[in-house]
Short mmCIF file of C-alpha atoms in Angstrom, two decimals:
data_model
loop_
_atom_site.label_atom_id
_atom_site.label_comp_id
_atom_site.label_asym_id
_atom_site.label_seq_id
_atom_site.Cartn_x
_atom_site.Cartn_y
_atom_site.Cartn_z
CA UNK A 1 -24.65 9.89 11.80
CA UNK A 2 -21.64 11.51 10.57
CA UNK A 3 -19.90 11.45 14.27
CA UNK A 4 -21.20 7.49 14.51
CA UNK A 5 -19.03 6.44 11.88
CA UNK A 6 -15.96 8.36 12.43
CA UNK A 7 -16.35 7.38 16.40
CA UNK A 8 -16.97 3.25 14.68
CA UNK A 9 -14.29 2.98 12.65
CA UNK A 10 -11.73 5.06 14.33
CA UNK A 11 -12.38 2.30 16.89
CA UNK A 12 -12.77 -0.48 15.19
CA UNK A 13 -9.72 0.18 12.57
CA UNK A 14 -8.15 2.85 14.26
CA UNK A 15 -4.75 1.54 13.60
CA UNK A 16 -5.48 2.50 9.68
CA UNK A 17 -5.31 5.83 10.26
CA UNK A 18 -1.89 5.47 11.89
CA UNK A 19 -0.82 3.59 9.31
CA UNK A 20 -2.44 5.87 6.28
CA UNK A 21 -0.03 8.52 7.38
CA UNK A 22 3.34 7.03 6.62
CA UNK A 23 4.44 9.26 3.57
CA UNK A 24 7.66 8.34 3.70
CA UNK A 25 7.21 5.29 1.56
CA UNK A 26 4.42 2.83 0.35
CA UNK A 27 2.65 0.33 2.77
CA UNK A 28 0.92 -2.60 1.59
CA UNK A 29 -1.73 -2.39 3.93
CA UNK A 30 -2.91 -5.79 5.36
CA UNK A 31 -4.09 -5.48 9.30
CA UNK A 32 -5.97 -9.12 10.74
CA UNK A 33 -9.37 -7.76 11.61
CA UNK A 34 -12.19 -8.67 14.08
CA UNK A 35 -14.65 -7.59 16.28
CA UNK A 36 -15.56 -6.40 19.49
CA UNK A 37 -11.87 -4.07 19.16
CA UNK A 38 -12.61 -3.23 23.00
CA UNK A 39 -11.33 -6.46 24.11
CA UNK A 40 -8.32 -5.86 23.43
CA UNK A 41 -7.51 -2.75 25.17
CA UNK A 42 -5.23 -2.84 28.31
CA UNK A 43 -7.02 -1.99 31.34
CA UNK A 44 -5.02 -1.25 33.85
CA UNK A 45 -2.18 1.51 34.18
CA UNK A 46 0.39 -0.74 35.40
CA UNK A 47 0.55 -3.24 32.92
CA UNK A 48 0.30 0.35 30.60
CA UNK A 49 2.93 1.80 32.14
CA UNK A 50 5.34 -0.36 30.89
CA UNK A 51 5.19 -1.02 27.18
CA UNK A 52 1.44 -2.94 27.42
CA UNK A 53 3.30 -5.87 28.81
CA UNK A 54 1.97 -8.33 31.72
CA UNK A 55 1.97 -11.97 30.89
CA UNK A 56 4.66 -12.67 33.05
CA UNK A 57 5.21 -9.77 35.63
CA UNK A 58 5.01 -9.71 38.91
CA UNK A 59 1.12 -11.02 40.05
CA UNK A 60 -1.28 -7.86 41.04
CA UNK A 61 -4.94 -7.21 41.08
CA UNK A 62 -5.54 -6.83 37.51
CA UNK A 63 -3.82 -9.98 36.30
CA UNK A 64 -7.32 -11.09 35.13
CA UNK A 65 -6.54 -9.32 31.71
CA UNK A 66 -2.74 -10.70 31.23
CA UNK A 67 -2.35 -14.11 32.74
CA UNK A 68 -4.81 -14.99 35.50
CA UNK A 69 -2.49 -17.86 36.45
CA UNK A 70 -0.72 -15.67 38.40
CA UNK A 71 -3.37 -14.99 40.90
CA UNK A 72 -1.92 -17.93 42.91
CA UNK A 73 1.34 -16.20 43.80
CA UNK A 74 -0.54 -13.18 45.30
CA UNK A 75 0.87 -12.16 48.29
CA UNK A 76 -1.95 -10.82 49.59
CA UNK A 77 -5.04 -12.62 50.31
CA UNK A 78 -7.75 -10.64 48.23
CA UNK A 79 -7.87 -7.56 46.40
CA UNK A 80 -9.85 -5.32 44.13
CA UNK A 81 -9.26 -2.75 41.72
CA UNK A 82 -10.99 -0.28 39.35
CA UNK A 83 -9.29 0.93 36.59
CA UNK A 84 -10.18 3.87 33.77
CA UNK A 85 -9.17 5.40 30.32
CA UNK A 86 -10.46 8.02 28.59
CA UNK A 87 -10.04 6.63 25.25
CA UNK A 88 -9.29 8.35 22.08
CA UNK A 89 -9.29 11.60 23.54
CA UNK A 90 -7.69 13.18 20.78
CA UNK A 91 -10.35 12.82 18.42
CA UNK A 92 -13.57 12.84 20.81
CA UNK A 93 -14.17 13.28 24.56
CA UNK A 94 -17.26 10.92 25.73
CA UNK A 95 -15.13 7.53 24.44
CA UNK A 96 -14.32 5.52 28.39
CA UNK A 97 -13.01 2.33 29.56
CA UNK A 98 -14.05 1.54 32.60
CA UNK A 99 -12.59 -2.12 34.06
CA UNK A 100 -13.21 -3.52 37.45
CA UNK A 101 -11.31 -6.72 38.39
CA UNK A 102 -10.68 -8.58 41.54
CA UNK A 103 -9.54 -12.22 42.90
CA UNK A 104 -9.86 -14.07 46.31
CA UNK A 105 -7.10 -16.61 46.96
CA UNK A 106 -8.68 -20.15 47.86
CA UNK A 107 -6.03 -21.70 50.24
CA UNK A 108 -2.38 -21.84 49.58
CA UNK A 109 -2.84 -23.41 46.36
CA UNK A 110 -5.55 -21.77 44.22
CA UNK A 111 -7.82 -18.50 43.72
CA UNK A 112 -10.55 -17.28 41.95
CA UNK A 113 -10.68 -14.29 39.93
CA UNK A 114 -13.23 -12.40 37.75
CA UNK A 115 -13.32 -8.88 35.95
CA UNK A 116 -16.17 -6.89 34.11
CA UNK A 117 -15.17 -4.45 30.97
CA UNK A 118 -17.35 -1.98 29.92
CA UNK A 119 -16.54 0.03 26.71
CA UNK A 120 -18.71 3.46 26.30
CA UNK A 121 -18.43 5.37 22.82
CA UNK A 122 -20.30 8.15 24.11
CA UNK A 123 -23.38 9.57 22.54
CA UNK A 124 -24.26 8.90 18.69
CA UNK A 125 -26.66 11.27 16.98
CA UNK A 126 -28.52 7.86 15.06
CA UNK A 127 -30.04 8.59 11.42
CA UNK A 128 -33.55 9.10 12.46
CA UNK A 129 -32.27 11.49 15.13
CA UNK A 130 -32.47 9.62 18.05
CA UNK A 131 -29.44 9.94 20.48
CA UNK A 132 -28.49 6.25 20.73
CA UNK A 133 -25.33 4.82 23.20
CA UNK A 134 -23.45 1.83 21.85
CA UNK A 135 -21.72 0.20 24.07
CA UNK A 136 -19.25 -3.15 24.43
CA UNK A 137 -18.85 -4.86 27.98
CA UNK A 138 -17.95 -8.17 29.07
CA UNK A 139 -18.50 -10.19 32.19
CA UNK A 140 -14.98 -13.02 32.83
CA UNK A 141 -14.54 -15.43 36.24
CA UNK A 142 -11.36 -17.62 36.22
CA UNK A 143 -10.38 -20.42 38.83
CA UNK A 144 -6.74 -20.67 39.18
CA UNK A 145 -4.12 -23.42 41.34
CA UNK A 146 -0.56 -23.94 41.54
CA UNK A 147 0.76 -27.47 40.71
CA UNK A 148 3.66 -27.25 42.43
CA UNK A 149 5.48 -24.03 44.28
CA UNK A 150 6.76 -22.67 40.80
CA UNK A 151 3.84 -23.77 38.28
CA UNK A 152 0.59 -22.32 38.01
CA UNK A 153 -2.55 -23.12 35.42
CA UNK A 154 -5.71 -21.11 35.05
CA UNK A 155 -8.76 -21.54 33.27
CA UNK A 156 -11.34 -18.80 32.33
CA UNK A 157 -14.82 -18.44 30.92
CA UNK A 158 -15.97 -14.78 29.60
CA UNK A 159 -19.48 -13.36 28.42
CA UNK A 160 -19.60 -10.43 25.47
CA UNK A 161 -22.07 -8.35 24.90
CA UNK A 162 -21.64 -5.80 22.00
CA UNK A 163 -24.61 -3.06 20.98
CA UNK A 164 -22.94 -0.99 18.21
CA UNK A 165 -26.53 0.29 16.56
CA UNK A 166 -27.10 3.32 15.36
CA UNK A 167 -30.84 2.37 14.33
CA UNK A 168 -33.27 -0.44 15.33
CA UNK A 169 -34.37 -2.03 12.38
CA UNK A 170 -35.24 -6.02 12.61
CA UNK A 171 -32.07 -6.30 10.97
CA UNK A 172 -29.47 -5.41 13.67
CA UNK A 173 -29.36 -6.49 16.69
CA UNK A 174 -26.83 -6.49 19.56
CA UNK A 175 -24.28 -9.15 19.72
CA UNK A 176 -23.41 -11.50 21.96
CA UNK A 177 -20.97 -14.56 22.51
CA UNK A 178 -19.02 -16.61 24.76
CA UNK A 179 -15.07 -17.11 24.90
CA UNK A 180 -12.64 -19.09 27.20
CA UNK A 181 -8.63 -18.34 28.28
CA UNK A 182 -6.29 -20.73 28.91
CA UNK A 183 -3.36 -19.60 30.83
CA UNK A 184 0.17 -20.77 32.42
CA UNK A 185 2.66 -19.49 34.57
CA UNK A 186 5.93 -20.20 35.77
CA UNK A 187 8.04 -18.35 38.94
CA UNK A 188 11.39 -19.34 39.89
CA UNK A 189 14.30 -17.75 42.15
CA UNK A 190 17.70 -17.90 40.38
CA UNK A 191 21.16 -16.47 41.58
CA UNK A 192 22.86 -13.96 39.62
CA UNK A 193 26.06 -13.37 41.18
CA UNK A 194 25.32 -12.92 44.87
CA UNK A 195 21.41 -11.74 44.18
CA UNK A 196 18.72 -13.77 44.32
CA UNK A 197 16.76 -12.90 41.61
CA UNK A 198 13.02 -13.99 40.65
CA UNK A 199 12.12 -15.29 37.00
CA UNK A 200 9.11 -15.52 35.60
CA UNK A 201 7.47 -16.67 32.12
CA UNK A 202 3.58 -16.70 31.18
CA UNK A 203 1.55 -17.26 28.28
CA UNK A 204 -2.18 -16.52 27.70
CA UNK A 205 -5.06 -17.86 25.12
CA UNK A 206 -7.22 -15.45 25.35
CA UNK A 207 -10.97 -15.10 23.87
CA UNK A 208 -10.86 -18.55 22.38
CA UNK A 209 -14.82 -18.84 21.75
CA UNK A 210 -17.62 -19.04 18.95
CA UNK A 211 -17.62 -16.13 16.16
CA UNK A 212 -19.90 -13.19 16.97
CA UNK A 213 -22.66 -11.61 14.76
CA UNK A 214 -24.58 -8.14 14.41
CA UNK A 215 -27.07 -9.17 11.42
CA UNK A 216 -27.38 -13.18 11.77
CA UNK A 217 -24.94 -15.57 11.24
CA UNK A 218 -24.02 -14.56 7.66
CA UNK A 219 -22.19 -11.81 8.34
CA UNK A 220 -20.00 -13.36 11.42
CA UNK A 221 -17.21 -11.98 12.57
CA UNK A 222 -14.19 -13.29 15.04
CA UNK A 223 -13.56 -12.50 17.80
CA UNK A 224 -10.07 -11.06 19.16
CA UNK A 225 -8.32 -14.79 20.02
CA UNK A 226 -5.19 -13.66 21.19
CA UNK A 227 -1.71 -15.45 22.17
CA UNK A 228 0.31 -14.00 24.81
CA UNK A 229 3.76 -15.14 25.76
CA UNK A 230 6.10 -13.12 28.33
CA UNK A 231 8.80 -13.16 30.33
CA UNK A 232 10.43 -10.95 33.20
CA UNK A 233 12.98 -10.88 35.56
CA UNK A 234 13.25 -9.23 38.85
CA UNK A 235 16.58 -8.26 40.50
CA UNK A 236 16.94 -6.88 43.83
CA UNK A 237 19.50 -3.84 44.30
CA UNK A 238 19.60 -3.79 47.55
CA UNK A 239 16.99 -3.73 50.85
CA UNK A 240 14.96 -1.16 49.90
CA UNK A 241 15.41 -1.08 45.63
CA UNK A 242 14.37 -3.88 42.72
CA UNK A 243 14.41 -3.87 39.59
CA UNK A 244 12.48 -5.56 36.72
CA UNK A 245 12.63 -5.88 33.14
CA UNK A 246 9.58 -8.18 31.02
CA UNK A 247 9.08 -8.57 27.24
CA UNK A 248 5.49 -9.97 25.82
CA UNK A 249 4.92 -11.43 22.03
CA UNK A 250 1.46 -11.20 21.24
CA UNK A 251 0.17 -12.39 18.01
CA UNK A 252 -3.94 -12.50 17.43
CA UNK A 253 -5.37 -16.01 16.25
CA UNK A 254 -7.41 -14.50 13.89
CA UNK A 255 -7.37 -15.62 9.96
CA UNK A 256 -6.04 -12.85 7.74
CA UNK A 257 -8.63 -11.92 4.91
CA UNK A 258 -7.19 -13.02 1.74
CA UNK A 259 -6.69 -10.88 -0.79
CA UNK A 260 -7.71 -10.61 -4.58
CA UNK A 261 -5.21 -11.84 -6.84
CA UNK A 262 -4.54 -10.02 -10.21
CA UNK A 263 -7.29 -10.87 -13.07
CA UNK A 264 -9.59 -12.53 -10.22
CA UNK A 265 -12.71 -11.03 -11.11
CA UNK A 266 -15.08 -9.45 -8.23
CA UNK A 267 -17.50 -12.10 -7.73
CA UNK A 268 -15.07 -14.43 -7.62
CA UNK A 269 -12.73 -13.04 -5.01
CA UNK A 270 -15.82 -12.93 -2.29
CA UNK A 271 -16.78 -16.48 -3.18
CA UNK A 272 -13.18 -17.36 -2.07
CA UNK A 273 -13.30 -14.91 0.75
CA UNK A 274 -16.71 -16.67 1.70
CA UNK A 275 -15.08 -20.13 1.61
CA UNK A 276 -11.36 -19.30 3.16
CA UNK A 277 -12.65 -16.40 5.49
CA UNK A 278 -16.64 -16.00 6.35
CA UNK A 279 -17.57 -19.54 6.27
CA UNK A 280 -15.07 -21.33 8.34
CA UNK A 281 -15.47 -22.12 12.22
CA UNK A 282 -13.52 -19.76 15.30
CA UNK A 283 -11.65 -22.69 15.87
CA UNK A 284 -10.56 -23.83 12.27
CA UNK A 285 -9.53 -19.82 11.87
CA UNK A 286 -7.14 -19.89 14.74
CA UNK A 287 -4.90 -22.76 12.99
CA UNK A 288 -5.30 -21.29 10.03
CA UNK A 289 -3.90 -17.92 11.33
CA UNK A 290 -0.18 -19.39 11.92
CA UNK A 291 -0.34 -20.18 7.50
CA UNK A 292 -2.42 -18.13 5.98
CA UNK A 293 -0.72 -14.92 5.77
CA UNK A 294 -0.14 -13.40 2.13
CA UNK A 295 3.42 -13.09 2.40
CA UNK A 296 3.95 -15.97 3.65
CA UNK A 297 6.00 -16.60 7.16
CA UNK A 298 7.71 -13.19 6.58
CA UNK A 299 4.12 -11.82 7.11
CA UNK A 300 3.24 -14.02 9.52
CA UNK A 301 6.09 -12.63 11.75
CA UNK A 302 4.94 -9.36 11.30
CA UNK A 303 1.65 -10.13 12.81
CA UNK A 304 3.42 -10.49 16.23
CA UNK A 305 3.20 -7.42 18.45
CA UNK A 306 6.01 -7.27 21.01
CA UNK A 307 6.42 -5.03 24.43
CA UNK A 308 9.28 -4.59 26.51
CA UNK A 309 8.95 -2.40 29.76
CA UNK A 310 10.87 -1.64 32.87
CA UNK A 311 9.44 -1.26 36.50
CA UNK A 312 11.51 0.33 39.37
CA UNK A 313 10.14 -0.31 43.41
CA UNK A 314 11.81 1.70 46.18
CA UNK A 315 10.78 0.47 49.66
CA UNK A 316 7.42 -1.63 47.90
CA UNK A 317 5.73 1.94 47.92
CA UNK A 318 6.82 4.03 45.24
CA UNK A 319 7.34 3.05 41.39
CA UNK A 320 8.40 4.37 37.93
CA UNK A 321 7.90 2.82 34.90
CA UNK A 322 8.31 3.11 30.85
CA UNK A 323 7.97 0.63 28.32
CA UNK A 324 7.56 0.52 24.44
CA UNK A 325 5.18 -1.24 22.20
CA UNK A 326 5.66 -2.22 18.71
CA UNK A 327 3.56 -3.67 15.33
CA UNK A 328 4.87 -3.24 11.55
CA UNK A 329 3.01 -0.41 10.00
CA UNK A 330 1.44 -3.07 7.36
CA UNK A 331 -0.76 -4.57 10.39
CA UNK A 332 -1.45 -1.13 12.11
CA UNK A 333 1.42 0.49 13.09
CA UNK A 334 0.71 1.05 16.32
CA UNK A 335 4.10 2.54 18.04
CA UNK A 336 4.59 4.16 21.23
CA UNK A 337 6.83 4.60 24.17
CA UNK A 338 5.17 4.78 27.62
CA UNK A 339 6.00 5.98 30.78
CA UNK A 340 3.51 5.37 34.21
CA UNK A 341 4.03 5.72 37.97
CA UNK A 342 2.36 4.60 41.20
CA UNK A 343 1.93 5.02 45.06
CA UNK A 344 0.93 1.88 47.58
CA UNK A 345 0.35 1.86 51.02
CA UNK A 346 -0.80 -0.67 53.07
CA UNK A 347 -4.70 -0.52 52.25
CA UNK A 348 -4.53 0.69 48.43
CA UNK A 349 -2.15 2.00 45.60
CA UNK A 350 -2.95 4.61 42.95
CA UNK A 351 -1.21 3.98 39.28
CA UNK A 352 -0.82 6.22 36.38
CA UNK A 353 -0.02 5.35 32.84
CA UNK A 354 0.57 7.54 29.58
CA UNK A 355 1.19 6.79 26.47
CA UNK A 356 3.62 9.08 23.98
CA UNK A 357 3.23 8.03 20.38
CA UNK A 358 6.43 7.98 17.77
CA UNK A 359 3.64 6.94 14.75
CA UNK A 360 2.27 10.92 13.40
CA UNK A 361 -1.66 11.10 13.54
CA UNK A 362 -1.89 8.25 16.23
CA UNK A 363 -5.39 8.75 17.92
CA UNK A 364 -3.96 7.15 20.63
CA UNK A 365 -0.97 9.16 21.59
CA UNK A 366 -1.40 11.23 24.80
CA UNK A 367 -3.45 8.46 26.55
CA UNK A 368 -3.86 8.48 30.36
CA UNK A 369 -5.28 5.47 32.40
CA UNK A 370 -5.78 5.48 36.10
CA UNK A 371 -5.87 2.22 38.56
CA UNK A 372 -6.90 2.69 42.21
CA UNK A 373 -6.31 -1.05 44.09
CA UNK A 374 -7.48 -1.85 47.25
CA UNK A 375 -5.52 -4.93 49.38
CA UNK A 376 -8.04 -6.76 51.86
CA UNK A 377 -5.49 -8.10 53.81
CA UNK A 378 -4.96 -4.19 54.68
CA UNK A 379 -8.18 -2.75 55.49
CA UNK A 380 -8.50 -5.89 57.48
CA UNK A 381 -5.13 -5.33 59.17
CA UNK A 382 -6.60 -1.52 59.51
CA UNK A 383 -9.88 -2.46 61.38
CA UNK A 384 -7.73 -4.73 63.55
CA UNK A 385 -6.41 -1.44 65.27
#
């Protein structure tokens, strides 16, 4: 029992801890929370590898999770990947993300994509001492098409299944709902001097969908709606060398909590939380998220997240990569460089990401994720021979 709860809300408000250890001066503590935290993990060790940043990057398997508009601008015909993180292994060593995503290009024009998530927090001595196995996976297919050679759309529908129970009494049960993306993206070749370089901006509504519920619709929760916006630009070096450089903002559409004003009296304060928090619809929360913020639009801009990451390609087979990720300490404090590598030949690529925290007592520092790809076109091309 003890274990369950430090495993639950290391994951589910993990950023507190980071953000509990700043002695250096006071915090007012104020993070937007939600559910099913899983979802927003990234998946892949590419997109890792460079800061957490893949709205508008160059298209690859696992663009499923960043911007699955940019499936149309695949090179290669099909392709699969499976990606995994041992998660929070500084603090436990059963927590895994496994993620398996793939796409099939439809045409010239258009593909379809899909991905499933599973999130394992291990094994969970329960109270009546039962060994129970919560769990969070999701199930997402998106249909993607270019509307003209630089402009892509993509639309995407996503299943979530959540069992966080550490007993089975009537009154918990597992959790379930249903969430859509909305995504854009736009590729264009510009000269810079006498290169011919490729630009490319995305954005991402992610998990747009109904509220999500352990113990009946009165205790409700939102899920992880999410705004991503990116950019990126590629510039060749020469035959063999390119070089890219991509920024994401990321800001969650999720209503901040409000918080109890001086001489508001207990009961009072979670009737207002009931009416401007609990009560109101996914939808009617995502507006209010841009407004609602305490401090007002100071706060508000603190609620953005923002990546920036570098990629370097000799010869389209080998690549390095570092990044850095950043949110203010009063929404989690989550802070860390990253560096990440890969290898590609012709039938698959293996990628490597790790992350190297600069907040002290971050659970996540030291994180490693793995991504083995596999390109159809190749191991067609291979049993050609």
């Amino acid at each position: 029992m003890i274990r369950w709860m430090m495993v639950t809300l290391v994951t589910v408000h993990y950023s507190l801890f980071t953000a509990s250890a700043q002695d250096e001066k006071t915090v007012m503590f104020n993070p937007v929370e939600h559910a099913v935290i899983s979802q927003t993990i990234a998946p892949d060790a590419r997109g890792a590898g460079m800061g957490d940043v893949g709205a508008a990057t160059d298209p690859d398997v696992n663009s499923q999770y960043w911007n699955p508009a940019k499936y149309p601008f695949c090179i290669s015909r099909a392709g699969i990947a499976l990606n995994y993180t041992p998660w929070l292994r500084q603090l436990v060593n059963d927590i895994d993300l496994a993620y398996l995503a793939g796409y099939y290009r439809i045409g010239d024009y258009s593909a379809i994509s899909g991905s499933v998530r599973y999130f394992s927090l291990g094994e969970v001595i329960a109270s009546d001492g039962m060994t129970v196995k919560p769990y969070e996976m999701s199930i997402d297919a998106a249909y993607s098409m270019m509307l003209s050679e630089k402009l892509s759309l993509a639309a995407g529908i996503r299943w979530i299944y959540s069992d966080l129970r550490y007993d089975y009494s009537e009154d918990s049960k597992p959790a379930s709902a249903f969430a859509a993306d909305l995504a854009m993206y736009y590729n264009n070749y510009l000269m810079l001097g006498s290169r011919e370089c490729q630009l490319g901006i995305g954005l991402n509504l992610s998990n747009i969908g109904s509220k999500i519920s352990y113990y009946g619709d009165d205790e409700s929760q939102f899920l992880p709606a999410n705004m991503r916006l990116g950019v990126s630009l590629m510039v060749p070096v020469d035959e063999y060398n390119r070089f890219s450089i991509s920024a994401d903002a990321n800001k969650l559409l999720v209503p901040t909590v409000p918080r109890q004003e001086e001489g508001e009296s207990n009961s009072d304060y979670q009737d207002r939380v009931r009416r401007e928090y609990s009560d109101i619809s996914a939808i009617s929360g995502m507006l209010k998220s841009f407004s609602d913020a305490p401090g007002g639009f100071s706060e508000e801009m603190r609620e953005i997240q923002w990546s920036i990451g570098a990629e370097y390609v000799y010869h389209d087979q080998f690549s390095l990569r570092a990044g850095y990720h950043h949110q203010d300490e009063s929404k989690g404090n989550l802070k860390y460089f990253t560096v990440g590598g890969g290898f590609k030949m012709n039938v698959f690529s293996l990628d490597v990401g790790y992350v190297i925290s600069t907040a002290r007592s971050n659970p996540l520092d030291q994180t490693l994720r793995f991504s083995l790809t596999f390109d159809m076109d190749g191991i067609k091309d291979l049993f050609k021979r």
